[in-house]
Every structure is written in C-alpha cells, then in structure tokens.
Coordinates of C-alpha atoms in Angstrom, one line a residue:
X22 CA 85.8 61.2 206.4
X23 CA 87.2 58.3 204.8
X24 CA 89.3 57.8 201.6
X25 CA 87.5 56.7 198.1
X26 CA 89.0 55.1 194.8
X27 CA 87.3 53.4 192.1
X28 CA 89.0 50.6 189.5
X29 CA 88.2 49.6 186.6
X30 CA 90.0 46.3 185.2
X31 CA 90.0 45.1 181.8
X32 CA 89.9 41.3 180.6
X33 CA 93.3 41.4 179.5
X34 CA 96.4 41.8 181.1
X35 CA 98.4 45.4 180.7
X36 CA 99.6 48.6 182.5
X37 CA 97.9 49.5 185.8
X38 CA 97.5 53.2 186.0
X39 CA 96.1 55.5 188.8
X40 CA 94.9 59.1 188.1
X41 CA 94.4 61.5 191.0
X42 CA 92.6 64.7 191.4
X43 CA 92.2 67.2 194.7
X44 CA 95.6 66.3 196.3
X45 CA 95.4 70.3 197.0
X46 CA 91.7 70.8 197.8
X47 CA 91.1 74.0 196.1
X48 CA 92.5 72.4 192.8
X49 CA 89.3 70.5 191.2
X50 CA 89.6 70.4 187.8
X51 CA 91.5 67.3 187.8
X52 CA 88.0 65.8 190.2
X53 CA 85.7 67.3 187.4
X54 CA 87.4 65.3 184.9
X55 CA 87.6 62.1 186.7
X56 CA 84.4 62.3 187.1
X57 CA 83.4 63.1 183.8
X58 CA 85.4 59.9 182.8
X59 CA 84.2 57.9 185.2
X60 CA 80.7 58.4 184.1
X61 CA 81.6 57.5 180.5
X62 CA 83.1 54.4 181.6
X63 CA 79.6 53.5 183.9
X64 CA 77.5 54.1 180.8
X65 CA 79.3 52.2 178.3
X66 CA 80.9 55.1 176.2
X67 CA 84.8 53.9 177.5
X68 CA 85.7 50.5 178.2
X69 CA 88.8 49.3 179.8
X70 CA 89.9 46.8 177.5
X71 CA 93.3 45.7 179.0
X72 CA 95.1 46.4 182.4
X73 CA 93.6 48.4 185.2
X74 CA 92.7 52.0 186.1
X75 CA 92.4 53.5 189.5
X76 CA 90.3 56.7 189.7
X77 CA 91.0 58.9 193.1
X78 CA 88.9 61.7 192.2
X79 CA 89.4 63.7 195.7
X80 CA 92.5 62.4 197.1
X81 CA 92.6 64.9 200.4
X82 CA 89.0 65.1 201.5
X83 CA 89.3 67.4 204.3
X84 CA 91.4 70.1 202.3
X85 CA 88.7 69.6 199.4
X86 CA 86.1 69.9 201.6
X87 CA 87.6 73.5 203.1
X88 CA 88.2 74.3 199.4
X89 CA 91.3 75.2 200.3
X90 CA 95.5 74.0 199.5
X91 CA 95.6 72.1 202.7
X92 CA 93.4 70.0 205.0
X93 CA 96.4 70.3 208.0
X94 CA 99.5 70.8 205.7
X95 CA 100.2 70.1 202.0
X96 CA 100.1 66.8 201.7
X97 CA 102.2 66.8 198.0
X98 CA 105.1 67.3 200.5
X99 CA 107.1 64.8 203.2
X100 CA 104.7 61.8 201.7
X101 CA 105.5 58.8 203.4
X102 CA 103.7 56.1 205.5
X103 CA 103.9 56.9 209.3
X104 CA 103.6 54.9 212.1
X105 CA 102.9 57.5 214.4
X106 CA 100.4 59.8 211.9
X107 CA 100.2 63.7 213.4
X108 CA 98.4 65.2 211.3
X109 CA 94.9 64.3 208.5
X110 CA 97.6 64.4 205.8
X111 CA 99.8 61.6 207.4
X112 CA 96.7 59.5 207.6
X113 CA 95.9 60.2 204.0
X114 CA 99.6 58.9 203.1
X115 CA 98.9 55.8 205.3
X116 CA 96.2 55.0 202.7
X117 CA 97.5 56.6 199.7
X118 CA 101.2 55.4 199.6
X119 CA 100.1 51.7 199.3
X120 CA 97.6 52.2 197.0
X121 CA 100.1 54.2 194.8
X122 CA 102.7 51.3 195.1
X123 CA 100.1 48.9 193.6
X124 CA 100.4 50.7 190.4
X125 CA 103.1 51.7 187.8
X126 CA 101.9 54.5 186.7
X127 CA 100.8 57.9 188.3
X128 CA 99.0 61.1 186.4
X129 CA 98.3 63.4 189.0
X130 CA 96.3 66.2 188.0
X131 CA 96.5 69.9 189.6
X132 CA 95.9 73.5 188.7
X133 CA 97.5 77.0 190.0
X134 CA 97.2 80.4 190.9
X135 CA 98.2 82.8 188.3
X136 CA 96.9 82.8 184.8
X137 CA 99.2 81.1 182.6
X138 CA 99.2 78.2 180.3
X139 CA 99.2 74.4 181.2
X140 CA 102.6 72.4 181.6
X141 CA 103.6 69.1 183.0
X142 CA 106.5 68.3 185.4
X143 CA 108.5 65.3 185.0
X144 CA 111.2 63.6 186.7
X145 CA 114.9 63.4 186.5
X146 CA 116.8 61.3 183.6
X147 CA 117.9 57.7 184.1
X148 CA 120.1 57.7 187.3
X149 CA 121.4 55.6 190.4
X150 CA 122.2 58.1 192.3
X151 CA 121.0 58.8 196.1
X152 CA 118.7 61.3 195.5
X153 CA 115.9 60.2 193.3
X154 CA 117.5 57.0 191.5
X155 CA 115.1 56.2 188.2
X156 CA 115.0 54.0 185.1
X157 CA 111.8 55.0 183.6
X158 CA 112.7 57.9 181.6
X159 CA 112.2 57.2 178.2
X160 CA 108.4 55.6 179.2
X161 CA 107.6 58.9 181.2
X162 CA 108.6 61.4 178.8
X163 CA 107.0 59.8 175.9
X164 CA 103.8 59.9 178.0
X165 CA 104.3 63.5 178.8
X166 CA 104.7 64.3 175.4
X167 CA 101.3 62.8 174.8
X168 CA 99.2 64.8 177.0
X169 CA 98.3 67.7 174.7
X170 CA 100.5 70.3 176.3
X171 CA 103.5 71.9 175.1
X172 CA 105.2 73.3 178.2
X173 CA 107.3 70.4 179.9
X174 CA 109.3 71.3 183.2
X175 CA 112.1 68.8 184.9
X176 CA 114.5 69.1 187.7
X177 CA 111.9 70.1 190.9
X178 CA 113.5 67.6 193.5
X179 CA 117.3 68.0 192.3
X180 CA 116.7 71.8 192.6
X181 CA 115.0 71.9 195.8
X182 CA 117.6 69.8 197.3
X183 CA 120.4 71.8 196.2
X184 CA 118.2 74.7 197.9
X185 CA 118.1 72.8 201.4
X186 CA 121.7 71.7 201.8
X187 CA 122.3 75.3 201.3
X188 CA 119.9 76.2 203.9
X189 CA 121.3 73.0 206.2
X190 CA 124.8 72.6 205.6
X191 CA 126.1 70.3 208.1
X192 CA 122.4 70.2 209.8
X193 CA 121.9 66.8 211.4
X194 CA 118.0 67.2 209.8
X195 CA 119.1 67.4 206.4
X196 CA 117.9 64.1 205.5
X197 CA 114.8 64.7 207.0
X198 CA 114.1 67.9 205.3
X199 CA 115.3 66.4 202.0
X200 CA 111.9 63.9 202.7
X201 CA 109.7 67.0 202.9
X202 CA 110.5 67.2 199.1
X203 CA 108.7 64.3 198.3
X204 CA 105.1 64.2 197.1
X205 CA 102.8 61.8 194.6
X206 CA 105.3 61.7 192.0
X207 CA 108.5 61.3 194.0
X208 CA 106.8 58.6 196.2
X209 CA 105.6 56.7 192.7
X210 CA 109.3 56.5 191.4
X211 CA 110.6 55.8 194.7
X212 CA 108.6 52.6 194.8
X213 CA 109.6 51.5 191.2
X214 CA 106.9 53.3 188.7
X215 CA 106.9 56.4 186.8
X216 CA 104.6 59.6 187.6
X217 CA 104.1 63.0 185.7
X218 CA 102.3 65.9 187.1
X219 CA 99.9 67.9 184.8
X220 CA 99.3 71.5 186.0
X221 CA 96.0 72.0 184.1
X222 CA 95.7 75.9 184.1
X223 CA 94.4 78.4 186.5
X224 CA 92.4 77.3 189.5
X225 CA 88.9 79.0 188.2
X226 CA 90.2 78.8 184.2
X227 CA 86.9 76.6 182.8
X228 CA 89.3 75.1 180.2
X229 CA 91.2 73.8 182.8
X230 CA 88.8 70.6 183.5
X231 CA 88.8 70.1 179.2
X232 CA 92.8 69.9 179.5
X233 CA 92.8 67.2 182.6
X234 CA 89.8 65.2 180.6
X235 CA 91.7 65.1 177.9
X236 CA 95.0 63.9 179.0
X237 CA 93.1 61.2 181.1
X238 CA 91.6 60.1 177.6
X239 CA 95.4 60.6 176.2
X240 CA 97.1 58.4 178.9
X241 CA 94.4 55.7 178.4
X242 CA 95.1 55.6 174.8
X243 CA 98.7 56.1 174.7
X244 CA 98.9 53.0 177.3
X245 CA 96.3 50.7 175.6
X246 CA 94.1 50.4 178.4
X247 CA 90.9 51.5 176.0
X248 CA 90.5 51.0 172.2
X249 CA 91.4 53.8 170.6
X250 CA 94.2 55.4 168.2
X251 CA 97.7 56.1 170.7
X252 CA 97.7 60.2 170.4
X253 CA 100.5 61.3 168.4
X254 CA 103.6 63.2 170.3
X255 CA 103.8 67.2 170.7
X256 CA 105.8 67.9 167.8
X257 CA 109.5 69.1 168.8
X258 CA 108.9 72.4 167.1
X259 CA 105.9 73.1 169.3
X260 CA 107.7 72.2 172.5
X261 CA 109.1 74.6 175.3
X262 CA 111.4 72.3 178.0
X263 CA 112.8 73.9 180.5
X264 CA 115.1 72.6 183.7
X265 CA 114.6 74.2 186.9
X266 CA 118.3 75.4 187.5
X267 CA 118.6 77.3 190.8
X268 CA 116.2 78.1 194.1
X269 CA 116.3 81.7 195.9
X270 CA 115.7 82.2 199.0
X271 CA 113.7 84.9 201.3
X272 CA 116.8 86.1 203.6
X273 CA 114.4 88.3 205.6
X274 CA 110.6 88.6 205.6
X275 CA 111.1 92.0 204.3
X276 CA 112.6 91.1 201.0
X277 CA 110.3 92.0 198.2
X278 CA 109.8 91.6 194.2
X279 CA 110.4 94.4 192.4
X280 CA 107.5 93.6 190.3
X281 CA 104.5 91.3 190.1
X282 CA 106.2 88.0 189.0
X283 CA 103.9 84.9 187.6
X284 CA 105.7 81.6 186.6
X285 CA 107.0 81.7 183.3
X286 CA 107.6 85.2 183.1
X287 CA 110.9 85.6 181.1
X288 CA 113.8 87.2 182.9
X289 CA 117.2 88.1 181.5
X290 CA 120.7 87.8 183.1
X291 CA 121.0 91.0 185.2
X292 CA 117.2 92.3 185.3
X293 CA 116.1 93.4 188.9
X294 CA 113.5 90.3 190.2
X295 CA 113.7 92.1 193.9
X296 CA 115.5 93.9 196.7
X297 CA 116.4 92.4 200.2
X298 CA 115.0 94.5 203.3
X299 CA 118.5 97.0 203.2
X300 CA 117.8 97.6 199.5
X301 CA 120.0 95.5 197.8
X302 CA 119.0 94.6 194.6
X303 CA 118.4 90.8 193.6
X304 CA 119.5 90.1 190.1
X305 CA 118.9 87.2 187.2
X306 CA 122.1 85.1 186.9
X307 CA 121.1 83.8 183.4
X308 CA 118.4 84.4 181.0
X309 CA 115.6 82.0 181.5
X310 CA 112.0 82.1 183.2
X311 CA 110.9 82.8 186.6
X312 CA 109.1 79.9 188.4
X313 CA 106.9 79.3 191.5
X314 CA 107.6 82.9 192.7
X315 CA 105.8 83.7 196.2
X316 CA 106.0 87.1 197.9
X317 CA 104.3 85.6 201.2
X318 CA 107.5 83.3 201.6
X319 CA 108.9 83.6 204.8
X320 CA 112.6 84.4 206.2
X321 CA 115.0 81.6 204.7
X322 CA 112.3 79.7 202.3
X323 CA 112.1 79.3 199.0
X324 CA 111.2 82.8 197.1
X325 CA 111.6 81.6 194.0
X326 CA 113.1 79.8 191.1
X327 CA 114.7 80.2 187.5
X328 CA 114.5 77.7 184.7
X329 CA 117.1 77.6 181.6
X330 CA 115.8 76.3 178.0
X331 CA 116.6 72.2 177.7
X332 CA 116.3 72.1 174.0
X333 CA 117.7 68.1 174.6
X334 CA 114.4 66.9 176.4

C-alpha cells in the first residue's frame, strides 16, 4: 500500500490547511466529503484563491481496506515519527507527521459508534506547560465555532494524562505512556499549528458525510482560501461547551456498567454508573455528562470519562 495526498494551491499567499479522513478505517464520512469537495475543485465549481489545502481522503489505507478502526493499532495514539517502525501505523506516521508539519491548520474528520449528535474536540487554553503548550487558542476556537455544530469538548490530553499519572505513579515509563495520548491534532499543535477533531455523527448515519462536507466548505471560507462569505459562528445561546474533567478506570475486567451508556448521556451526582466486581457501586462524583464509555475496556484501563459544562468556552 502507498499513501496519497492531494494539494490545491491558490495564486496568492494564505493559510496552509490540511484535511484528513479515515484516520480510523471504519470512519468514512470524511473520505466521502473530501472526495466530493475535490470533485468540485476539479470541475471548477470551487476554486482555491489563496493559500493551499491538502486533502488526505484515506489516512490509514490498511484500516480502510479492512473497514476496521485500526490496521495493526490505533493510528490516533502515539503518533510520532519512528526511526524503527514496528507496525503499519508507525509507517503511516513517518509519512503523515512531516506532512502535518508543513501546514498551519488541521481539520481531522471522524465518526463514532453510538447514535448521538456531532461534536468538535478542541485543544487547551494558551499555556506554556510541559504537557501541551499552545498559543493559538483564539484562532482554534474561532474556527471550531464555524464548523456548523453546537457541541464542543476540550480537555482530552490533560484528563488522559492525569489518568496515566494515577495508574503509573512513580513508573519510569510514565512519559512513554503519556506519549500514547498523542494523535493527529496533538501532533499538529506540537509542531506549532492548531487543529480540530470533528466527530461528524454515527458511522452509518447518512447525514455524517453532509456534516463533514459543510465543515470543509466553512473552513475553506473562514480561512479565506475560497471566495465565499465567512460563516457565522455558532451563537453562544445555542452552544453546549463541555470540559473533560476526570477519567475512571476499570479496576477489574469484571466491573460492569449499570446500564447501557452513550456519550453525552447526562448523569447526576450520586447516580450509579456501574459496579465493581465485588458489588461496590460506582457513583457519579458530580453533575455532568458521560463521555466515551467503554464496556469492553480491560482491567486498569480507561472505562469512561465525565465532563462538566464549560460556560467560559
């Protein structure tokens, strides 16, 4: 297999944008939307006036060929160049990471398992801390509000990292495991750009490619690559902004949820979320919404996240 990207450059200077699909091979809405936009560029219905856009319709061709999330492992974790690649995704990373570094902005298009509405994951506030230093908060969040969705989530790497530190207190492998939380958007920020992950809907939802297509056009317009009116931001009164606060682990493979949870289901403080293998109830520590519940998680690994409302987004 080989890796394919397509670049369209305008005649004037402008933003260098990259848009990726099928980082996970069973998430094809981005691929469909990218191919649709490329067709419009090729037939002249759209024209890149300024800057450049690179499209990667299929970022992980092995996973895509298998119609599965991963080829040999999750490409969206531990995403770094590797001088001694051990698997197919390492070889993807050796091509993809330098490509990302040539750009200023990344829009990464995904979908998810359970039925729910689309949402966008954004990066941290501006900071110079050791975990995820960042300086493009204003630009990144401004773009997020133009993608055409109303739900916004931040705090992924911070919350993931806190869970890793708890699991591996004092371990010499801590930094190695923290690196495992690095995916496309985290890598893009690490090389000086900014990036958004747009979760466009359930994998098989026929509207998911439409969400991705609209987001691509809005991004091209907002960044000035095409001649089109700049999209209006999602109004504050229509937004639901959430911040990932805590990750909870399965302590034993026999720990079970008390009901079938989906991402963004509301929980109330004291509500039972699950039970440990010995029957001890696991209760919500605060009012919020559950995120990424994984009933198939193994022992000592992420079971679910809790988010809080984030009115100051």
